[in-house]
PDB file of N, CA and C in Angstrom:
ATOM      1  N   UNK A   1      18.454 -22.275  18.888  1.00 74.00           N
ATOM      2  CA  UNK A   1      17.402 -21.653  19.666  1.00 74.00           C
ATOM      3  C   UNK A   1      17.044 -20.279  19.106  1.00 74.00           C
ATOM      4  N   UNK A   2      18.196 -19.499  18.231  1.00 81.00           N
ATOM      5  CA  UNK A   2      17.651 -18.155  17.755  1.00 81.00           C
ATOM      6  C   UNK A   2      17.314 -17.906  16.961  1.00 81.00           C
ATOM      7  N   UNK A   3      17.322 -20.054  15.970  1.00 86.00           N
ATOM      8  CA  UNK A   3      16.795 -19.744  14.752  1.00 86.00           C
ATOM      9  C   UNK A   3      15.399 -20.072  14.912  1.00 86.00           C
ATOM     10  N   UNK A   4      14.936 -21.054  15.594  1.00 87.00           N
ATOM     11  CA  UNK A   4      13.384 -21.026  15.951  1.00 87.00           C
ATOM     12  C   UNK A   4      12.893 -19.789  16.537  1.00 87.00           C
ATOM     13  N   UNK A   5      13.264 -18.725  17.173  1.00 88.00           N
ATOM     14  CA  UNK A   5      12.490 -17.917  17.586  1.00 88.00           C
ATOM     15  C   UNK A   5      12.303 -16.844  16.253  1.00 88.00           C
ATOM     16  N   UNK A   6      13.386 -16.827  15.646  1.00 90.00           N
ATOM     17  CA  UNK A   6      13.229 -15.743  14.538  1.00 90.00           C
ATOM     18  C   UNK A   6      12.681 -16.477  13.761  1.00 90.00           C
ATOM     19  N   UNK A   7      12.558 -17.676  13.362  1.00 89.00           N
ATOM     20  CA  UNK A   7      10.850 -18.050  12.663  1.00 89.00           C
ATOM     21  C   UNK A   7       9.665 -18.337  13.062  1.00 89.00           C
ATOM     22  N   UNK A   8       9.454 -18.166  14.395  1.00 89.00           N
ATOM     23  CA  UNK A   8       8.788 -17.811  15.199  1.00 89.00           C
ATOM     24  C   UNK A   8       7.990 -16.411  14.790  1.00 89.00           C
ATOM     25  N   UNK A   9       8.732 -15.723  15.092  1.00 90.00           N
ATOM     26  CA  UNK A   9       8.812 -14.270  14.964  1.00 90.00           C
ATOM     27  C   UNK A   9       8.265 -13.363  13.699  1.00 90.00           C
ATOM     28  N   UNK A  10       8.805 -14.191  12.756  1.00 91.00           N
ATOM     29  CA  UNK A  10       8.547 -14.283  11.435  1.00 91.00           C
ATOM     30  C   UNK A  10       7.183 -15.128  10.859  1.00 91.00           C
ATOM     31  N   UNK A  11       6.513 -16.035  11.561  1.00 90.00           N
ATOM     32  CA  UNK A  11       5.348 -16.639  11.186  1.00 90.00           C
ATOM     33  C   UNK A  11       4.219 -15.620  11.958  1.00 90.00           C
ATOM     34  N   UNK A  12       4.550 -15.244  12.766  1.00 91.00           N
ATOM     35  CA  UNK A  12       3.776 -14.577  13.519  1.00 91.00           C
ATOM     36  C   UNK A  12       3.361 -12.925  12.902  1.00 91.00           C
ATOM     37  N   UNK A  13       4.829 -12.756  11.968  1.00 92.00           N
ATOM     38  CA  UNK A  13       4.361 -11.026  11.240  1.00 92.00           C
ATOM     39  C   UNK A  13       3.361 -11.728  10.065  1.00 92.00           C
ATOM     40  N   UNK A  14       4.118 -13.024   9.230  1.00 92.00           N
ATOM     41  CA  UNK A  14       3.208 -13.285   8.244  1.00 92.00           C
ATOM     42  C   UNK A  14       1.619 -13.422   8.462  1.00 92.00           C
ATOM     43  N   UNK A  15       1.244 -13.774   9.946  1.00 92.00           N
ATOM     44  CA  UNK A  15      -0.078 -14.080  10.287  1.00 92.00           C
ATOM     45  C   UNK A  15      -0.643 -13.038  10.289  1.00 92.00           C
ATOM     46  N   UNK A  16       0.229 -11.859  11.358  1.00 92.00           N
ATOM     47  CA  UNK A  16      -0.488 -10.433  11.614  1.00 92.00           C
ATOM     48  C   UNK A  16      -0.881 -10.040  10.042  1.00 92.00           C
ATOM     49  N   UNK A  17       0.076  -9.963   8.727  1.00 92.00           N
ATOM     50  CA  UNK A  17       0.172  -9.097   7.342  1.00 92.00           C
ATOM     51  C   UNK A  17      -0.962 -10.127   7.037  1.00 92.00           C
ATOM     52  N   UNK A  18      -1.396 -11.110   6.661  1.00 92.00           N
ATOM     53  CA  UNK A  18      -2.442 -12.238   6.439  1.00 92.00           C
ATOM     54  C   UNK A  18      -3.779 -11.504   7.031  1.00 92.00           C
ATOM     55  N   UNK A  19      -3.947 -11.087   8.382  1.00 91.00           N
ATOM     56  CA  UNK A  19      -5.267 -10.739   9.254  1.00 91.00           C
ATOM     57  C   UNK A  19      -5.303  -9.345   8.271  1.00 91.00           C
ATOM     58  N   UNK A  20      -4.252  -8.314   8.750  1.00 91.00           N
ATOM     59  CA  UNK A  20      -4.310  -7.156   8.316  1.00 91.00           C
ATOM     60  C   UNK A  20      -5.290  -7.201   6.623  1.00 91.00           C
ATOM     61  N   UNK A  21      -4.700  -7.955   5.800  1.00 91.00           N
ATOM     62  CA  UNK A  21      -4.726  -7.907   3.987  1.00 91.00           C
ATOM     63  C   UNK A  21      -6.098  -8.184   4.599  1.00 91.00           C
ATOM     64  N   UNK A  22      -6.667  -9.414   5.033  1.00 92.00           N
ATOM     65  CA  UNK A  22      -7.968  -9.760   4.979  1.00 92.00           C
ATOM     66  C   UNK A  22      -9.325  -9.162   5.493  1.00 92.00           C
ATOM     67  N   UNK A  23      -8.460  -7.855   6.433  1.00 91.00           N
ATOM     68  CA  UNK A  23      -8.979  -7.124   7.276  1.00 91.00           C
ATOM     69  C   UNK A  23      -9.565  -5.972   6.243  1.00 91.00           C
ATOM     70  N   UNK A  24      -8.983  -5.636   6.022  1.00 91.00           N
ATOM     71  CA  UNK A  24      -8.539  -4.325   4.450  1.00 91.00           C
ATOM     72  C   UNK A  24      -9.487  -4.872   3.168  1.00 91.00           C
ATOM     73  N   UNK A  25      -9.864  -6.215   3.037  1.00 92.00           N
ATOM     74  CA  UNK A  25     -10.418  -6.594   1.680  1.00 92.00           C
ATOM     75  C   UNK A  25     -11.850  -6.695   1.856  1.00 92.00           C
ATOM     76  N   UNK A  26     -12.288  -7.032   3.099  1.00 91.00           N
ATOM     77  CA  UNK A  26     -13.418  -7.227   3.902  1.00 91.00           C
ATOM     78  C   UNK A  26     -13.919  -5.549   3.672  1.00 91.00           C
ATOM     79  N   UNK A  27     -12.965  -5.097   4.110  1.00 90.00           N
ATOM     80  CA  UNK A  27     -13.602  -3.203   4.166  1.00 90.00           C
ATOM     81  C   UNK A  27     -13.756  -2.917   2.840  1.00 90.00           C
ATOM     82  N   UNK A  28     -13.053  -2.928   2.178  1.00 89.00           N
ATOM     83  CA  UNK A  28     -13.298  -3.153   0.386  1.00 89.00           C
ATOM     84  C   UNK A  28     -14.232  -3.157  -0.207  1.00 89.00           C
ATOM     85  N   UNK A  29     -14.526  -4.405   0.529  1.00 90.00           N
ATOM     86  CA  UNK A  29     -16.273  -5.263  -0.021  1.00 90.00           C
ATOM     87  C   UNK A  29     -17.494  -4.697   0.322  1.00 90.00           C
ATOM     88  N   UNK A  30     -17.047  -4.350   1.782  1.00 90.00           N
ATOM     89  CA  UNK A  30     -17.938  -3.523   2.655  1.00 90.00           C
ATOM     90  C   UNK A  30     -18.475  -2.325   1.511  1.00 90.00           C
ATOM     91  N   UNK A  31     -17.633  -1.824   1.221  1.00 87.00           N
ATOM     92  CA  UNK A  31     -17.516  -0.015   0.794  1.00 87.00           C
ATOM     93  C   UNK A  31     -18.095  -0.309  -0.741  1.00 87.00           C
ATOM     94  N   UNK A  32     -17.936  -1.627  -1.208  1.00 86.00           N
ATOM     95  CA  UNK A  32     -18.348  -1.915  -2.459  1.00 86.00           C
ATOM     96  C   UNK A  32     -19.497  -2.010  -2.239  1.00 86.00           C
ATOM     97  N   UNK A  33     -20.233  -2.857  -1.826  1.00 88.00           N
ATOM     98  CA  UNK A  33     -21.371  -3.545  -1.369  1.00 88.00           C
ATOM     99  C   UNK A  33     -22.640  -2.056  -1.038  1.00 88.00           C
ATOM    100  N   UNK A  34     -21.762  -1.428  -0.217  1.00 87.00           N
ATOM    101  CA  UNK A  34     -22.713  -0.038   0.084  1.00 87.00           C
ATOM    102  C   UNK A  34     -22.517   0.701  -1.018  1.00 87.00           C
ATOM    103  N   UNK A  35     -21.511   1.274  -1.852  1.00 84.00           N
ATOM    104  CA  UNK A  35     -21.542   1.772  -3.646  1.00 84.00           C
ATOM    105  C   UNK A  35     -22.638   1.096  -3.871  1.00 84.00           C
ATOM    106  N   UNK A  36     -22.527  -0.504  -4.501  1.00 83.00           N
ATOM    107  CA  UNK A  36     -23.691  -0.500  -5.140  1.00 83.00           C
ATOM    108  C   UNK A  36     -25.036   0.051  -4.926  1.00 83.00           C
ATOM    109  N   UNK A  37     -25.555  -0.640  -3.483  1.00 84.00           N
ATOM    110  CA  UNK A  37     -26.583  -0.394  -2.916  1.00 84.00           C
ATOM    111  C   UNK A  37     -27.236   1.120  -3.041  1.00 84.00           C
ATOM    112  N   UNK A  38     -26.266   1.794  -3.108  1.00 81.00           N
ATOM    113  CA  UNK A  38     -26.582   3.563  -2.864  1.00 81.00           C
ATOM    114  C   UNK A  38     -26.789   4.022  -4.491  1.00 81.00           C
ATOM    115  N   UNK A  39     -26.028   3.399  -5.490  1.00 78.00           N
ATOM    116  CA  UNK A  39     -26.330   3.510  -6.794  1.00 78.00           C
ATOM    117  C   UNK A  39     -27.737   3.009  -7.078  1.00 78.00           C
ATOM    118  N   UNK A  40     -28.369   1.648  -6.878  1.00 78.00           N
ATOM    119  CA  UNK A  40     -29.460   1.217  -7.131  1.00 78.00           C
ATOM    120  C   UNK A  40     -30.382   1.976  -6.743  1.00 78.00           C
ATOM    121  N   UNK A  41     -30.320   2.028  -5.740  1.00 76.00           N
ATOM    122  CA  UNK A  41     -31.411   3.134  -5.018  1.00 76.00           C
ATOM    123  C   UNK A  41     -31.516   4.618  -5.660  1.00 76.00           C
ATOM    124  N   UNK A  42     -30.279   5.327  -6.137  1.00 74.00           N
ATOM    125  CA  UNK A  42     -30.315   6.612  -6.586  1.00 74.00           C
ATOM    126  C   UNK A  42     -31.127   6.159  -8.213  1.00 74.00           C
ATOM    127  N   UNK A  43     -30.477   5.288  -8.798  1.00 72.00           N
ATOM    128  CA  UNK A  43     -31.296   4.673 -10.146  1.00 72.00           C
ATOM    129  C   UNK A  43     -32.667   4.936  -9.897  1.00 72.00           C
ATOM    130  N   UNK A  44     -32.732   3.414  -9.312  1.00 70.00           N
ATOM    131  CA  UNK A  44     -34.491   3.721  -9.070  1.00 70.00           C
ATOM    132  C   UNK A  44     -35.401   4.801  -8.649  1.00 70.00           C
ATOM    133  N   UNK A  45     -34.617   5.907  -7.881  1.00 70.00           N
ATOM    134  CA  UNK A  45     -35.478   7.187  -7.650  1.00 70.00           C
ATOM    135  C   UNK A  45     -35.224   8.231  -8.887  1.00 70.00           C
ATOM    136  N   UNK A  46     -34.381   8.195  -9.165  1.00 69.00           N
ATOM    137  CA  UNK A  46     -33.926   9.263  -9.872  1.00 69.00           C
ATOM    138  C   UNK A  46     -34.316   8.805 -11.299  1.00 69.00           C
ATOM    139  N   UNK A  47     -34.432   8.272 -12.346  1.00 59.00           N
ATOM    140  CA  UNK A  47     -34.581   7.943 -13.245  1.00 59.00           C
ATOM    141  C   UNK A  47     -35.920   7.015 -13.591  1.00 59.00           C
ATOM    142  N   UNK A  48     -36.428   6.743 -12.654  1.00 60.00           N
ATOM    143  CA  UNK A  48     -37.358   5.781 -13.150  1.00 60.00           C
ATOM    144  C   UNK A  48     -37.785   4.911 -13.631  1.00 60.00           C
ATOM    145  N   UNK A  49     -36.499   3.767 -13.154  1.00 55.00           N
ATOM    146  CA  UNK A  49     -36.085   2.682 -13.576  1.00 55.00           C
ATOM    147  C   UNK A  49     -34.938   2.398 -14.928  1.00 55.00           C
ATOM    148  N   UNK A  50     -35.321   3.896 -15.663  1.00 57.00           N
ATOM    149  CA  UNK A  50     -34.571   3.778 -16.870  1.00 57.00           C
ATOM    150  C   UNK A  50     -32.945   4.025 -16.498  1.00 57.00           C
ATOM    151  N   UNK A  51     -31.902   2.890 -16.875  1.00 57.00           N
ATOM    152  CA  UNK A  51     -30.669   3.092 -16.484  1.00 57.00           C
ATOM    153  C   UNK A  51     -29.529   4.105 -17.723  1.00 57.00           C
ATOM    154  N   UNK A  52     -30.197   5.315 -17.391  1.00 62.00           N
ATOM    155  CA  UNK A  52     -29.412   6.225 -18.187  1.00 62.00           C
ATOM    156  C   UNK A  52     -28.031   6.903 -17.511  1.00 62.00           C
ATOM    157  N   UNK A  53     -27.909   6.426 -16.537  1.00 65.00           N
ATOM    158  CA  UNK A  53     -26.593   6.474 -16.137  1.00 65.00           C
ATOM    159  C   UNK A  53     -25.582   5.590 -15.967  1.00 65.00           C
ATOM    160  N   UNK A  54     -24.766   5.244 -16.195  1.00 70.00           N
ATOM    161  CA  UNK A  54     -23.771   4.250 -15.741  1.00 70.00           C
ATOM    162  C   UNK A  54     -22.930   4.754 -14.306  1.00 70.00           C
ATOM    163  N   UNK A  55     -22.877   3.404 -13.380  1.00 72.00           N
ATOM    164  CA  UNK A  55     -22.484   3.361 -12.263  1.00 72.00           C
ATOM    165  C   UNK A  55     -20.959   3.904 -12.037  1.00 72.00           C
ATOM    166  N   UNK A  56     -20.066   4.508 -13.281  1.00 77.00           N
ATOM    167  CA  UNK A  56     -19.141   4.962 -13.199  1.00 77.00           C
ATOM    168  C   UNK A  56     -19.491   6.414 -13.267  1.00 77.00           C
ATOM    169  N   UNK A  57     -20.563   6.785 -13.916  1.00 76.00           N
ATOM    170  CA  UNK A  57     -20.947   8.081 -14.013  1.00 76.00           C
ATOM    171  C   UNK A  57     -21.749   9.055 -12.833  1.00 76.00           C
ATOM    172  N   UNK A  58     -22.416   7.390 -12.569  1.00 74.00           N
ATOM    173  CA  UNK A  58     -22.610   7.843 -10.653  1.00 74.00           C
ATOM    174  C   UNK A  58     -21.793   8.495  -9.854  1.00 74.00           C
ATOM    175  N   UNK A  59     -20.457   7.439  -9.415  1.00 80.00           N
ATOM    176  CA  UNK A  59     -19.334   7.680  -9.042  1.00 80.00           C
ATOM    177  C   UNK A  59     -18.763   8.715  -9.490  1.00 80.00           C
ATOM    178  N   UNK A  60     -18.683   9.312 -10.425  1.00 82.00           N
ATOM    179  CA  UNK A  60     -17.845  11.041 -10.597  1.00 82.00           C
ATOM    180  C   UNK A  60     -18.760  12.139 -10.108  1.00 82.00           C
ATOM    181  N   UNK A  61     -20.014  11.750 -10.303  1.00 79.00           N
ATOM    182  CA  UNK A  61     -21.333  12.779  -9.698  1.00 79.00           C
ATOM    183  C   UNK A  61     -20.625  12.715  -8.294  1.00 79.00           C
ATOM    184  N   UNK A  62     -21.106  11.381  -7.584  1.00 81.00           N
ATOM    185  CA  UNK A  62     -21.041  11.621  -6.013  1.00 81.00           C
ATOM    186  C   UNK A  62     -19.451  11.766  -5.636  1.00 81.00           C
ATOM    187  N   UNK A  63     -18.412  12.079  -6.185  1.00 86.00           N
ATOM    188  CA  UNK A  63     -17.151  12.258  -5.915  1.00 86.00           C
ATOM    189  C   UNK A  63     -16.758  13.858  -6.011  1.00 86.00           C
ATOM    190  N   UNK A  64     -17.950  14.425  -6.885  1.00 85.00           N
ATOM    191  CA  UNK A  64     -17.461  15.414  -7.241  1.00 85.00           C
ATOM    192  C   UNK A  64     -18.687  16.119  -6.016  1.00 85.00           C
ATOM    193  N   UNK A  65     -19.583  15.887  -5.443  1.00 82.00           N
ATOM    194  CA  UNK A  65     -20.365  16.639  -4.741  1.00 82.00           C
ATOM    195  C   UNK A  65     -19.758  16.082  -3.502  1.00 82.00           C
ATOM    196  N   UNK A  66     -18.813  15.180  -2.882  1.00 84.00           N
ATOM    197  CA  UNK A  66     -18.561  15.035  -1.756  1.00 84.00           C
ATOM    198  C   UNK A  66     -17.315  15.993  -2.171  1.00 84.00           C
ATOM    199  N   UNK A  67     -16.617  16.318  -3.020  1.00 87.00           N
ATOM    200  CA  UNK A  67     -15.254  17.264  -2.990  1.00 87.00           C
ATOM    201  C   UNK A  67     -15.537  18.850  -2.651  1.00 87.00           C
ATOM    202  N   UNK A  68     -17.122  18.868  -3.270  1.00 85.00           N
ATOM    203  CA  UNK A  68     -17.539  20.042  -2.846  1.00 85.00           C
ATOM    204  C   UNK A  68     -18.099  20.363  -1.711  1.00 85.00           C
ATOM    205  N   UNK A  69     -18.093  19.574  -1.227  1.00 84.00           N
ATOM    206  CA  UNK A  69     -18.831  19.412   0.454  1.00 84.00           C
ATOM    207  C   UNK A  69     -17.866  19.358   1.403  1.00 84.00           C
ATOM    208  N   UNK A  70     -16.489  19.039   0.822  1.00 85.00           N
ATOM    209  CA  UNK A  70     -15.449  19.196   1.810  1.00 85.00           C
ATOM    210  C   UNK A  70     -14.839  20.265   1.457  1.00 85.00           C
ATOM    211  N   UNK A  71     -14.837  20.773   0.210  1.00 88.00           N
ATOM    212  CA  UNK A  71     -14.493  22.224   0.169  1.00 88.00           C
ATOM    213  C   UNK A  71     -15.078  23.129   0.735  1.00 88.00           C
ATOM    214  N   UNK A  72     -16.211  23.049   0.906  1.00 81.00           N
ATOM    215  CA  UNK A  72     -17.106  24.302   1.776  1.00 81.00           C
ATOM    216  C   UNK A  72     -16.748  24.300   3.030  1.00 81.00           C
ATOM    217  N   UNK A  73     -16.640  25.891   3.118  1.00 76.00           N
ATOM    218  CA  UNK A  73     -16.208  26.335   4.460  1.00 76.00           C
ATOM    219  C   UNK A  73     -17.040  25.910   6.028  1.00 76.00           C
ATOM    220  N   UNK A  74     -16.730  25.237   7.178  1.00 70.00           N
ATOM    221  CA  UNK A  74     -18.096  24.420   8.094  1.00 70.00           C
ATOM    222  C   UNK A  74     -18.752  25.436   8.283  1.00 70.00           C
ATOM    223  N   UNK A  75     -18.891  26.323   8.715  1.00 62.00           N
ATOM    224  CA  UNK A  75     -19.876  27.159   8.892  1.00 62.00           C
ATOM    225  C   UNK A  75     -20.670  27.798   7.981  1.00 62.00           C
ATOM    226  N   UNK A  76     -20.850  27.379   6.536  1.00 57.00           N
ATOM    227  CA  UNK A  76     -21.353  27.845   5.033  1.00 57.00           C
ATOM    228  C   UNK A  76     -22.742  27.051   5.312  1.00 57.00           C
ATOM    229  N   UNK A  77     -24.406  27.856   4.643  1.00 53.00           N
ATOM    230  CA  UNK A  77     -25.171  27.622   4.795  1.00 53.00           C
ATOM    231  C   UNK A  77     -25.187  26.150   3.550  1.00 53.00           C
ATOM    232  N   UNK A  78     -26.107  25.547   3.402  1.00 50.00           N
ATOM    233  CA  UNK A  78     -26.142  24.757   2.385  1.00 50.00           C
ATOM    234  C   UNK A  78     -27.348  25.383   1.028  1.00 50.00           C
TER     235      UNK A  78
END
């Protein structure tokens, strides 16, 4: 009886760690899905169709202006 409940017990963490991973990969995709989207769009305005940036080069731009945006003090004008 205490070995069915502790595999019980045990199918039930594997399910929760299963939801959790799938939960987490979904947000992933999410966060990917909006990267791209926000890259295309900065492309197309910013350049003029011409793709002289690469989407990794995007990504250090907007990493490095959100680091500076959390560095600034909240009450700092923009």
């Amino acid at each position: 009886m205490l070995l069915r409940a502790e595999i019980h017990a045990r199918l039930d963490q594997i399910e929760t760690t299963k939801l959790i991973q799938a939960h987490e990969t979904a947000a992933d995709l999410r966060d990917e899905l909006r990267d791209l989207r926000e890259w295309v769009v900065w492309r197309e305005t910013c350049t003029s169709g011409t793709p002289r940036y690469s989407r990794a080069s995007w990504r250090a731009m907007r990493r490095a202006l959100e680091e500076a945006e959390a560095a600034r003090p909240q009450g700092a004008a923009r």
